[in-house]
XYZ file of N, CA, C and O in Angstrom:
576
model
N 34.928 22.183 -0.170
C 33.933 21.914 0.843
C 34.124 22.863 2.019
O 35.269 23.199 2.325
N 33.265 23.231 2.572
C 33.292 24.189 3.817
C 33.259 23.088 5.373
O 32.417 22.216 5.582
N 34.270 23.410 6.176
C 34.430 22.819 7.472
C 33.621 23.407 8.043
O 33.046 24.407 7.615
N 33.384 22.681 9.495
C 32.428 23.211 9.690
C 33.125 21.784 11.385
O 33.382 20.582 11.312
N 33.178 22.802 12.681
C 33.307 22.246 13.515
C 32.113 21.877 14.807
O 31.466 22.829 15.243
N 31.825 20.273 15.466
C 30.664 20.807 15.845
C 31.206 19.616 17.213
O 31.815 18.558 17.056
N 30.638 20.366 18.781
C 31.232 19.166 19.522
C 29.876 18.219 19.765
O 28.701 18.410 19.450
N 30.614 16.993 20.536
C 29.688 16.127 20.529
C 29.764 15.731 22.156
O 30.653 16.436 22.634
N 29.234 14.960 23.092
C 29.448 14.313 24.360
C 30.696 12.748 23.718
O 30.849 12.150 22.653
N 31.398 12.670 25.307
C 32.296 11.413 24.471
C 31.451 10.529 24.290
O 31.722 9.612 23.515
N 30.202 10.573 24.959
C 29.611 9.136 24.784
C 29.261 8.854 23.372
O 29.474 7.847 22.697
N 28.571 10.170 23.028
C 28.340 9.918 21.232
C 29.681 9.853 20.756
O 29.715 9.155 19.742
N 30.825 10.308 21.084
C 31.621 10.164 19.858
C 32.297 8.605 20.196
O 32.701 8.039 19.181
N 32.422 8.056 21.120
C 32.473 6.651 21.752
C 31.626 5.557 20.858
O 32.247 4.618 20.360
N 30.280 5.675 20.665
C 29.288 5.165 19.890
C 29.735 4.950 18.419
O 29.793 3.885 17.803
N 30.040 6.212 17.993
C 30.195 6.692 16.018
C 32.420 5.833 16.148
O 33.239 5.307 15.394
N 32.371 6.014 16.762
C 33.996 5.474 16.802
C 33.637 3.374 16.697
O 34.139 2.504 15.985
N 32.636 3.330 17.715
C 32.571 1.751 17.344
C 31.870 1.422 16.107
O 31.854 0.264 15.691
N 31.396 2.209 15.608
C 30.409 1.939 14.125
C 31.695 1.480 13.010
O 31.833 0.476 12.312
N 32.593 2.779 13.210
C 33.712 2.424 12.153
C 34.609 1.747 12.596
O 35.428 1.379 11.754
N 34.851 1.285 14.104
C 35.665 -0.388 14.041
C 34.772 -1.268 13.379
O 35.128 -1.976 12.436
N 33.169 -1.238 14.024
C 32.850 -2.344 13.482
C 32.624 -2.671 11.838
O 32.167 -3.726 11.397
N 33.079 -1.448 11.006
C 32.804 -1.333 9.810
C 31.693 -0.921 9.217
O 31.624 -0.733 8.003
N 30.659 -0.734 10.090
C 29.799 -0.267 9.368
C 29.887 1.170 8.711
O 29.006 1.657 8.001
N 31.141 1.805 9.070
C 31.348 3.231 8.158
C 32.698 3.471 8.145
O 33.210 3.464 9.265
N 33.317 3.649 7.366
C 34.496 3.625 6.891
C 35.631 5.176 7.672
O 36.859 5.204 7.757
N 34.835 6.032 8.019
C 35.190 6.907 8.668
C 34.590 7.620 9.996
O 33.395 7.574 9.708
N 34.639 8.142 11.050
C 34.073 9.648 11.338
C 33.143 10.516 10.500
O 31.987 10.921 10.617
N 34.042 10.624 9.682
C 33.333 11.844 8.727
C 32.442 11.189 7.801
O 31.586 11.738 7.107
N 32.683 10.144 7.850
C 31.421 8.954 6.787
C 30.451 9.260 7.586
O 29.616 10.042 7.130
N 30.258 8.745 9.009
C 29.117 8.569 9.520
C 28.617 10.117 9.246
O 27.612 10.330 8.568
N 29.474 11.283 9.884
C 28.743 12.348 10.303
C 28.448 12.928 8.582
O 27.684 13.894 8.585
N 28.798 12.611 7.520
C 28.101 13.320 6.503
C 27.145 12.564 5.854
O 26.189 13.073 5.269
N 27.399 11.088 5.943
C 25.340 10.195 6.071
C 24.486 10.523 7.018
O 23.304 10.198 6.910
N 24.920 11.173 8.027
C 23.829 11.230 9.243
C 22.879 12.605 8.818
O 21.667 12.804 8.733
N 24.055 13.400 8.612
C 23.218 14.717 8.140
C 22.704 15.036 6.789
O 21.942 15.961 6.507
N 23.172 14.231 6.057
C 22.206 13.961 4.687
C 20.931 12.838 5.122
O 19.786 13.163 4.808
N 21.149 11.544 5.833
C 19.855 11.251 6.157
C 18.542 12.161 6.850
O 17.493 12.282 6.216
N 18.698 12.699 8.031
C 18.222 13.839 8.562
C 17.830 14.860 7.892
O 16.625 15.093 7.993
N 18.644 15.792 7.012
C 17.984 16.586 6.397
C 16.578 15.654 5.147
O 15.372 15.896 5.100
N 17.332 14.683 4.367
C 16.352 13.763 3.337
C 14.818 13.650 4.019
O 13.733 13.827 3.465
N 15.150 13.242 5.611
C 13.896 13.065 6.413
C 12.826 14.185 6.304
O 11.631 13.941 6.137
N 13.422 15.602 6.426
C 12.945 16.412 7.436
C 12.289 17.214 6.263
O 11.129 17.625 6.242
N 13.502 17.403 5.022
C 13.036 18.510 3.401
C 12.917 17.618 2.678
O 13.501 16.536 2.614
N 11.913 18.189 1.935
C 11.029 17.061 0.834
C 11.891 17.658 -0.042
O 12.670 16.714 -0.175
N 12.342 18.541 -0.752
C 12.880 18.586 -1.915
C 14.997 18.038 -1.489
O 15.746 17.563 -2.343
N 15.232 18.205 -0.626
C 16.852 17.629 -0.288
C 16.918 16.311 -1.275
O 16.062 15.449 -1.474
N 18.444 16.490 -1.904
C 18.800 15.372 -2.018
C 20.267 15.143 -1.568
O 21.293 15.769 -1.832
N 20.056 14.136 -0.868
C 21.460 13.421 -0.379
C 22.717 14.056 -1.895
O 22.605 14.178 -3.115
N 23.926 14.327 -0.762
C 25.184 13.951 -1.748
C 26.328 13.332 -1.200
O 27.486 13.587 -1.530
N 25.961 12.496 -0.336
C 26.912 11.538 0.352
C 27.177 10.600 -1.005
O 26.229 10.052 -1.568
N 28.570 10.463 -1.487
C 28.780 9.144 -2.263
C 28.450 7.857 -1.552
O 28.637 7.501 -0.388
N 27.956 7.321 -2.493
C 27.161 6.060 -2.353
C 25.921 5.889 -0.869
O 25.734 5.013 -0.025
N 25.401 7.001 -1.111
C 24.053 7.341 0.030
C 23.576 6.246 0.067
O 23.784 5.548 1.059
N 22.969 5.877 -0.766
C 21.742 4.775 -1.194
C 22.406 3.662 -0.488
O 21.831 3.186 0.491
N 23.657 3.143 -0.902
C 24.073 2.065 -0.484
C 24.377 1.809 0.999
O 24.050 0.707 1.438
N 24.863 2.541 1.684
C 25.242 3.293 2.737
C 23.913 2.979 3.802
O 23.927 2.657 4.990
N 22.976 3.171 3.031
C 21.917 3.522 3.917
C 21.326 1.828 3.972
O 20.981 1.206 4.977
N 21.344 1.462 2.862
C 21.156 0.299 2.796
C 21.861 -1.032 3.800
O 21.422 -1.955 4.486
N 22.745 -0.673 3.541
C 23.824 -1.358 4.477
C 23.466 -1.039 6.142
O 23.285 -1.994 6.898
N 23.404 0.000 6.513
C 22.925 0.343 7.854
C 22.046 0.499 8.366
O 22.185 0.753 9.563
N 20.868 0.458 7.906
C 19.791 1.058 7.811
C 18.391 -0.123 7.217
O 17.328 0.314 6.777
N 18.717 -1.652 7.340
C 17.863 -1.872 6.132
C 16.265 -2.449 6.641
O 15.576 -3.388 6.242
N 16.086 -1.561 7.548
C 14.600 -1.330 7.912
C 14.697 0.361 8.255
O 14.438 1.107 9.199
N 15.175 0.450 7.031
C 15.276 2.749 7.639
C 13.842 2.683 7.523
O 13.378 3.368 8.434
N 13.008 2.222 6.889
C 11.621 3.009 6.471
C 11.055 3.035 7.707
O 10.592 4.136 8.005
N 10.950 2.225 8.477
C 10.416 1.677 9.526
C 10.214 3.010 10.897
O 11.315 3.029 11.448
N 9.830 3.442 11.188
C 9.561 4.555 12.055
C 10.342 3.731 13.289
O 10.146 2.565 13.632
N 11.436 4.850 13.938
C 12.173 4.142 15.041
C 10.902 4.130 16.377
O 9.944 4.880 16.564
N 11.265 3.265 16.934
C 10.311 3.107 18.522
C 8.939 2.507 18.032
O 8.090 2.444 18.922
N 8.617 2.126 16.984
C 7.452 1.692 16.904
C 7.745 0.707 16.109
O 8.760 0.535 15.433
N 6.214 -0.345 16.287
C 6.345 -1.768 15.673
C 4.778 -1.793 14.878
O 3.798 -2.494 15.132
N 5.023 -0.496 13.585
C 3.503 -0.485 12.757
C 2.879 -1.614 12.204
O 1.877 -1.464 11.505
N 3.434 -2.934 12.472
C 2.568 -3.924 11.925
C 1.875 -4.870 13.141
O 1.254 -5.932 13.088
N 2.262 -4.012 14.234
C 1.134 -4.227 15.682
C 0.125 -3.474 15.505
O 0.169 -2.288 15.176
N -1.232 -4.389 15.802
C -2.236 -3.467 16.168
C -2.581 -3.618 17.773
O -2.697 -4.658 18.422
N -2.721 -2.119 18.248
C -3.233 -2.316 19.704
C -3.991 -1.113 19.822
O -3.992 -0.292 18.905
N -4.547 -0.962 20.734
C -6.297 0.015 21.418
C -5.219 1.240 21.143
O -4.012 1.467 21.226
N -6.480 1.888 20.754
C -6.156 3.708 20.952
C -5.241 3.739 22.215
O -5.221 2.855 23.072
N -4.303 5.151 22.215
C -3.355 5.276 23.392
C -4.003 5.981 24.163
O -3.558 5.970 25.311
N -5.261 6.860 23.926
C -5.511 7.209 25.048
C -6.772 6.225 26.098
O -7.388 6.370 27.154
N -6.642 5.300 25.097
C -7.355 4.141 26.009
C -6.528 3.468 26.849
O -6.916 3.138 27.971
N -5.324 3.195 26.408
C -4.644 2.661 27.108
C -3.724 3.141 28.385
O -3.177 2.416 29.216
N -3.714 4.841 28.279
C -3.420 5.049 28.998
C -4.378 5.097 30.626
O -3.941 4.863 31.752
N -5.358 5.369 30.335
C -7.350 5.237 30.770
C -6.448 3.853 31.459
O -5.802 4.073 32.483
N -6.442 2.868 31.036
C -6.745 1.417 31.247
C -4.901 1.243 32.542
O -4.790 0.680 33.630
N -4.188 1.757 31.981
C -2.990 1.632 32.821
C -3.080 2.586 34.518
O -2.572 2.035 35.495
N -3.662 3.793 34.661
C -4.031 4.141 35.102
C -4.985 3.682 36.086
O -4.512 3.819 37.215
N -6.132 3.196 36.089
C -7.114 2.694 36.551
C -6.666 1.585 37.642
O -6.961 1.538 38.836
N -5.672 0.496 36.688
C -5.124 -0.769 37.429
C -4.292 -0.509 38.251
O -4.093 -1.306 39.168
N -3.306 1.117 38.119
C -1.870 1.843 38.511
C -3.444 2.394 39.999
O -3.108 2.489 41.179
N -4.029 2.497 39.833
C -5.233 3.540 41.132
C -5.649 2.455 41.910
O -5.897 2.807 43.064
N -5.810 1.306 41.705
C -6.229 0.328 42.564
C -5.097 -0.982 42.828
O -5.265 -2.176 43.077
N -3.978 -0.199 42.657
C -2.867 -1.623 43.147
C -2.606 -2.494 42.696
O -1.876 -3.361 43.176
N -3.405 -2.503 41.105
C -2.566 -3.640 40.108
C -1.608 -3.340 39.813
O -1.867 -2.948 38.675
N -0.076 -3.114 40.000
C 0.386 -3.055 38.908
C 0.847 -4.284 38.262
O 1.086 -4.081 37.071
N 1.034 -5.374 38.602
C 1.565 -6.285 37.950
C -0.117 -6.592 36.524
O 0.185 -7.346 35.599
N -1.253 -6.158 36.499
C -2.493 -6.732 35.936
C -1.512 -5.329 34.702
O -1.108 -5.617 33.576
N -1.385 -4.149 35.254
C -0.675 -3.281 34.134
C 0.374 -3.223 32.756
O 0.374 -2.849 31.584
N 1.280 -3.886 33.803
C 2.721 -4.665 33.159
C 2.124 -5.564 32.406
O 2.710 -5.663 31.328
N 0.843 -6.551 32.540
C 0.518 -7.532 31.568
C -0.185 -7.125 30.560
O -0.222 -7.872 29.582
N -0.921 -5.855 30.515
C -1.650 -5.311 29.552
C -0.920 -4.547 28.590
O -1.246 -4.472 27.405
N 0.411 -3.787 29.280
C 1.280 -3.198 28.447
C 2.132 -3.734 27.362
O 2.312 -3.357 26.204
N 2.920 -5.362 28.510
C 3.447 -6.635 27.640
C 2.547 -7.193 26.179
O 2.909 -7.300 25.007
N 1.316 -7.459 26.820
C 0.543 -8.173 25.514
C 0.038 -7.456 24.423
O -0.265 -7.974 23.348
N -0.061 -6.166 24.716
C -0.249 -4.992 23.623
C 0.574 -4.094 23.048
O 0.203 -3.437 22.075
N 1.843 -3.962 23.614
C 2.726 -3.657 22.567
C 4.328 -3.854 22.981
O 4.835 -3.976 24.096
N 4.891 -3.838 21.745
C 6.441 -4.640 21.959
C 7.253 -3.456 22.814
O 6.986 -2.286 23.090
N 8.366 -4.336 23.092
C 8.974 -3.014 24.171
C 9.906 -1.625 23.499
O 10.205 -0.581 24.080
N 10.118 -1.908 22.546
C 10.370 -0.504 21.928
C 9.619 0.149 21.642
O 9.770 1.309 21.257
N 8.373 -0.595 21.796
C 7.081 1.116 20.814
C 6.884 2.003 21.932
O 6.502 1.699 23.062
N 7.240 3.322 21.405
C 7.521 4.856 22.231
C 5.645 4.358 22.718
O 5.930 3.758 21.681
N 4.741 4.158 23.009
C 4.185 3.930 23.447
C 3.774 3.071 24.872
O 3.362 3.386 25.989
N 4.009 2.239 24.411
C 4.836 0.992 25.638
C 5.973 2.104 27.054
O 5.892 2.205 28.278
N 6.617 2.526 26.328
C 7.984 3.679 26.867
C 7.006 4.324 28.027
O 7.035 4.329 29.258
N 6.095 4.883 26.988
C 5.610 6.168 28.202
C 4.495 5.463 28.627
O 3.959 6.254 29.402
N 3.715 4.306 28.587
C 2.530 3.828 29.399
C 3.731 3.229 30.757
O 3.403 3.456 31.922
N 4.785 2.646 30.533
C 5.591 2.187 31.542
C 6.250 3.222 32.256
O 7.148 2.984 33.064
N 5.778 4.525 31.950
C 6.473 5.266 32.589
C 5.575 6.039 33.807
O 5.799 6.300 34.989
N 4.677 6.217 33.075
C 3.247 6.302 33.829
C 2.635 5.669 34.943
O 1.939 6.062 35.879
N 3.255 4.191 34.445
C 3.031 3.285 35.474
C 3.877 3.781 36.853
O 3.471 4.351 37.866
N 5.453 3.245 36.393
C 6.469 4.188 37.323
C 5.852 4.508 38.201
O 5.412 3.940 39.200
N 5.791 6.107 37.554
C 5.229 7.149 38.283
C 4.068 7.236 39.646
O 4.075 7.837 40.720
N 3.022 6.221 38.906
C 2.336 5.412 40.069
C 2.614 4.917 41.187
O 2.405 5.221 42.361
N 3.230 3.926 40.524
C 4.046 2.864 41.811
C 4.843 3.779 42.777
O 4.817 3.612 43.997
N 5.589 4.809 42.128
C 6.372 5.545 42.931
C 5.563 6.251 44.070
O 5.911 6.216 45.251
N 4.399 6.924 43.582
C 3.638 7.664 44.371
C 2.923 6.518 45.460
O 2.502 6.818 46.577
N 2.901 5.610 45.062
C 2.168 4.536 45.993
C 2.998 4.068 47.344
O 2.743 3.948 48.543
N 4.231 3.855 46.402
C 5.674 3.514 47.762
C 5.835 4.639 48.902
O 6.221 4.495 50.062
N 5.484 5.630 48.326
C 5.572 7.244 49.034
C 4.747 7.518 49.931
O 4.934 8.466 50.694
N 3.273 6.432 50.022
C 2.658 6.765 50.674
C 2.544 5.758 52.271
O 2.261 4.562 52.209
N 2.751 6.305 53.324
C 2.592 5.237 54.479
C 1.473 4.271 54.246
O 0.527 4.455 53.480
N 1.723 3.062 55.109
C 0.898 1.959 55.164
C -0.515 2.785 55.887
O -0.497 3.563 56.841
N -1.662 2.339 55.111
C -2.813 2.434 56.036
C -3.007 1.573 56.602
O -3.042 0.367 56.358
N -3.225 2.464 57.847
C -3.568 1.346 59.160
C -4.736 1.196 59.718
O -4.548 1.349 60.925
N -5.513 1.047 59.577
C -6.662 0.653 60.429
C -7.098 1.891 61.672
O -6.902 1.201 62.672
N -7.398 2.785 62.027
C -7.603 3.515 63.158
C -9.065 3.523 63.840
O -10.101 4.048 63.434
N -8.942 3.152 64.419
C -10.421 2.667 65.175
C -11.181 4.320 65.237
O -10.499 5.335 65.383
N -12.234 4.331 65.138
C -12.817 5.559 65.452
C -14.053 5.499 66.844
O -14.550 4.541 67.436
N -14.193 6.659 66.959
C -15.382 6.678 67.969
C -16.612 5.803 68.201
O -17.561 6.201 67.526
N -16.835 4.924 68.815
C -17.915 4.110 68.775
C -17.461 2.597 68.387
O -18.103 1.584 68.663
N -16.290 2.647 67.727
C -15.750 1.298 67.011
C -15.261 0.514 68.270
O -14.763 1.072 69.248
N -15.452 -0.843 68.152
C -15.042 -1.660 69.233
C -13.770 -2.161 69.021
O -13.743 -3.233 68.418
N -12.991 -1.810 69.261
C -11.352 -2.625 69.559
C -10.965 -4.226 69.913
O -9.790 -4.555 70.075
Protein backbone atom coordinates (compact mmCIF):
# COMPACT_ATOMS: atom_id res chain seq x y z
CA UNK A 1 0.00 0.00 0.00
CA UNK A 2 1.33 3.51 -0.61
CA UNK A 3 1.40 6.04 2.57
CA UNK A 4 0.40 8.83 2.03
CA UNK A 5 0.57 11.71 4.86
CA UNK A 6 -2.16 14.33 5.18
CA UNK A 7 -2.69 17.01 8.19
CA UNK A 8 -5.86 17.64 9.67
CA UNK A 9 -7.07 20.69 12.37
CA UNK A 10 -7.09 19.03 16.09
CA UNK A 11 -10.57 19.63 16.06
CA UNK A 12 -11.14 17.08 13.23
CA UNK A 13 -8.73 14.78 14.50
CA UNK A 14 -10.48 15.25 18.16
CA UNK A 15 -13.90 14.28 16.37
CA UNK A 16 -12.42 10.89 14.26
CA UNK A 17 -10.54 9.96 17.74
CA UNK A 18 -14.13 9.94 19.55
CA UNK A 19 -15.73 7.84 16.70
CA UNK A 20 -13.17 5.06 17.57
CA UNK A 21 -13.65 5.34 21.44
CA UNK A 22 -17.05 5.28 20.75
CA UNK A 23 -16.60 2.26 18.48
CA UNK A 24 -18.01 3.18 15.73
CA UNK A 25 -14.52 2.49 13.86
CA UNK A 26 -12.10 0.37 15.00
CA UNK A 27 -9.19 2.61 14.03
CA UNK A 28 -7.88 6.13 12.69
CA UNK A 29 -7.02 4.62 9.66
CA UNK A 30 -10.53 2.76 9.54
CA UNK A 31 -12.26 5.91 9.55
CA UNK A 32 -9.82 7.75 7.17
CA UNK A 33 -9.82 4.81 4.50
CA UNK A 34 -14.01 4.54 4.67
CA UNK A 35 -14.15 8.19 4.42
CA UNK A 36 -12.20 8.34 1.27
CA UNK A 37 -13.66 5.37 -0.34
CA UNK A 38 -17.14 6.78 0.63
CA UNK A 39 -16.32 10.20 -1.05
CA UNK A 40 -14.69 9.07 -3.94
CA UNK A 41 -18.02 6.12 -4.41
CA UNK A 42 -20.06 9.55 -4.14
CA UNK A 43 -18.32 11.69 -6.49
CA UNK A 44 -17.03 8.58 -9.55
CA UNK A 45 -19.63 6.58 -10.94
CA UNK A 46 -17.41 3.87 -11.99
CA UNK A 47 -15.18 3.71 -8.20
CA UNK A 48 -15.49 0.88 -6.26
CA UNK A 49 -14.88 0.92 -2.63
CA UNK A 50 -11.96 -1.45 -1.27
CA UNK A 51 -12.30 -0.79 2.29
CA UNK A 52 -12.83 -4.43 3.89
CA UNK A 53 -16.15 -4.78 4.88
CA UNK A 54 -17.30 -1.22 3.15
CA UNK A 55 -20.82 -2.21 2.89
CA UNK A 56 -21.03 -3.10 6.41
CA UNK A 57 -19.14 -0.27 7.72
CA UNK A 58 -21.26 1.99 6.02
CA UNK A 59 -24.13 0.39 7.19
CA UNK A 60 -23.31 0.54 10.65
CA UNK A 61 -22.54 4.34 10.43
CA UNK A 62 -24.25 5.57 8.01
CA UNK A 63 -27.78 3.94 8.03
CA UNK A 64 -29.60 6.81 6.42
CA UNK A 65 -26.27 7.42 4.04
CA UNK A 66 -28.75 7.70 1.11
CA UNK A 67 -30.35 10.51 2.56
CA UNK A 68 -28.77 13.85 1.22
CA UNK A 69 -27.03 15.53 4.39
CA UNK A 70 -28.86 19.02 5.43
CA UNK A 71 -31.98 18.17 3.90
CA UNK A 72 -35.27 16.52 4.96
CA UNK A 73 -36.56 15.22 1.11
CA UNK A 74 -39.70 13.87 2.44
CA UNK A 75 -40.69 17.67 3.37
CA UNK A 76 -42.51 19.47 1.00
CA UNK A 77 -42.19 23.30 1.15
CA UNK A 78 -42.61 26.52 -1.54
CA UNK A 79 -39.94 27.04 -4.08
CA UNK A 80 -36.70 28.69 -2.33
CA UNK A 81 -36.77 31.44 -4.22
CA UNK A 82 -40.17 32.12 -2.93
CA UNK A 83 -39.23 31.78 0.19
CA UNK A 84 -36.56 33.70 0.19
CA UNK A 85 -39.10 36.69 -1.59
CA UNK A 86 -41.33 35.90 1.50
CA UNK A 87 -38.43 36.08 4.35
CA UNK A 88 -37.26 39.16 3.04
CA UNK A 89 -40.37 41.14 2.72
CA UNK A 90 -41.34 40.32 6.60
CA UNK A 91 -37.13 40.87 7.36
CA UNK A 92 -38.16 44.84 5.29
CA UNK A 93 -41.03 45.62 7.41
CA UNK A 94 -39.99 44.46 11.02
CA UNK A 95 -41.39 41.09 11.23
CA UNK A 96 -38.96 39.15 12.15
CA UNK A 97 -40.46 37.02 14.59
CA UNK A 98 -43.77 36.48 11.51
CA UNK A 99 -40.16 35.15 9.58
CA UNK A 100 -38.79 32.74 12.17
CA UNK A 101 -42.47 31.30 12.01
CA UNK A 102 -42.57 30.82 8.34
CA UNK A 103 -39.07 29.38 8.28
CA UNK A 104 -40.01 26.99 11.54
CA UNK A 105 -43.28 25.67 9.84
CA UNK A 106 -41.72 25.09 6.44
CA UNK A 107 -38.74 23.47 6.95
CA UNK A 108 -36.84 21.38 9.62
CA UNK A 109 -33.76 22.94 11.07
CA UNK A 110 -31.15 21.11 9.31
CA UNK A 111 -32.41 21.67 5.73
CA UNK A 112 -29.37 23.79 4.15
CA UNK A 113 -32.31 25.79 3.23
CA UNK A 114 -33.78 26.75 6.51
CA UNK A 115 -29.59 27.49 7.21
CA UNK A 116 -29.43 30.17 4.68
CA UNK A 117 -33.19 31.69 4.84
CA UNK A 118 -32.04 32.12 8.73
CA UNK A 119 -29.19 33.58 7.70
CA UNK A 120 -30.66 36.09 5.56
CA UNK A 121 -32.84 36.84 8.12
CA UNK A 122 -29.65 37.56 10.45
CA UNK A 123 -28.39 39.64 8.15
CA UNK A 124 -31.55 41.78 8.27
CA UNK A 125 -32.02 42.08 11.76
CA UNK A 126 -28.42 43.00 11.91
CA UNK A 127 -28.78 45.81 9.45
CA UNK A 128 -31.92 46.94 11.30
CA UNK A 129 -30.05 47.05 14.90
CA UNK A 130 -27.41 49.23 12.93
CA UNK A 131 -29.71 51.58 12.15
CA UNK A 132 -30.60 54.62 14.76
CA UNK A 133 -34.06 54.94 16.16
CA UNK A 134 -36.30 57.13 13.94
CA UNK A 135 -37.41 59.91 15.54
CA UNK A 136 -40.01 61.94 14.63
CA UNK A 137 -38.49 65.48 13.34
CA UNK A 138 -40.96 68.04 13.03
CA UNK A 139 -40.60 69.88 9.77
CA UNK A 140 -41.47 73.33 8.53
CA UNK A 141 -45.02 74.24 9.01
CA UNK A 142 -45.58 71.16 11.43
CA UNK A 143 -47.02 72.13 14.78
CA UNK A 144 -45.07 70.89 17.83
Amino acid sequence: MVKSTVRFPESVVREIESLVDDGRFESKSEFYRFSTDYVLNQVLDDYDPETIDYEQIKAEVMPDGERRLGTDEETEHPPFPESVALVRKFALRGKFADAEDFIDHQYTAGDRHAILLEEILRLYRADADALPEQSHHPQSGDAE
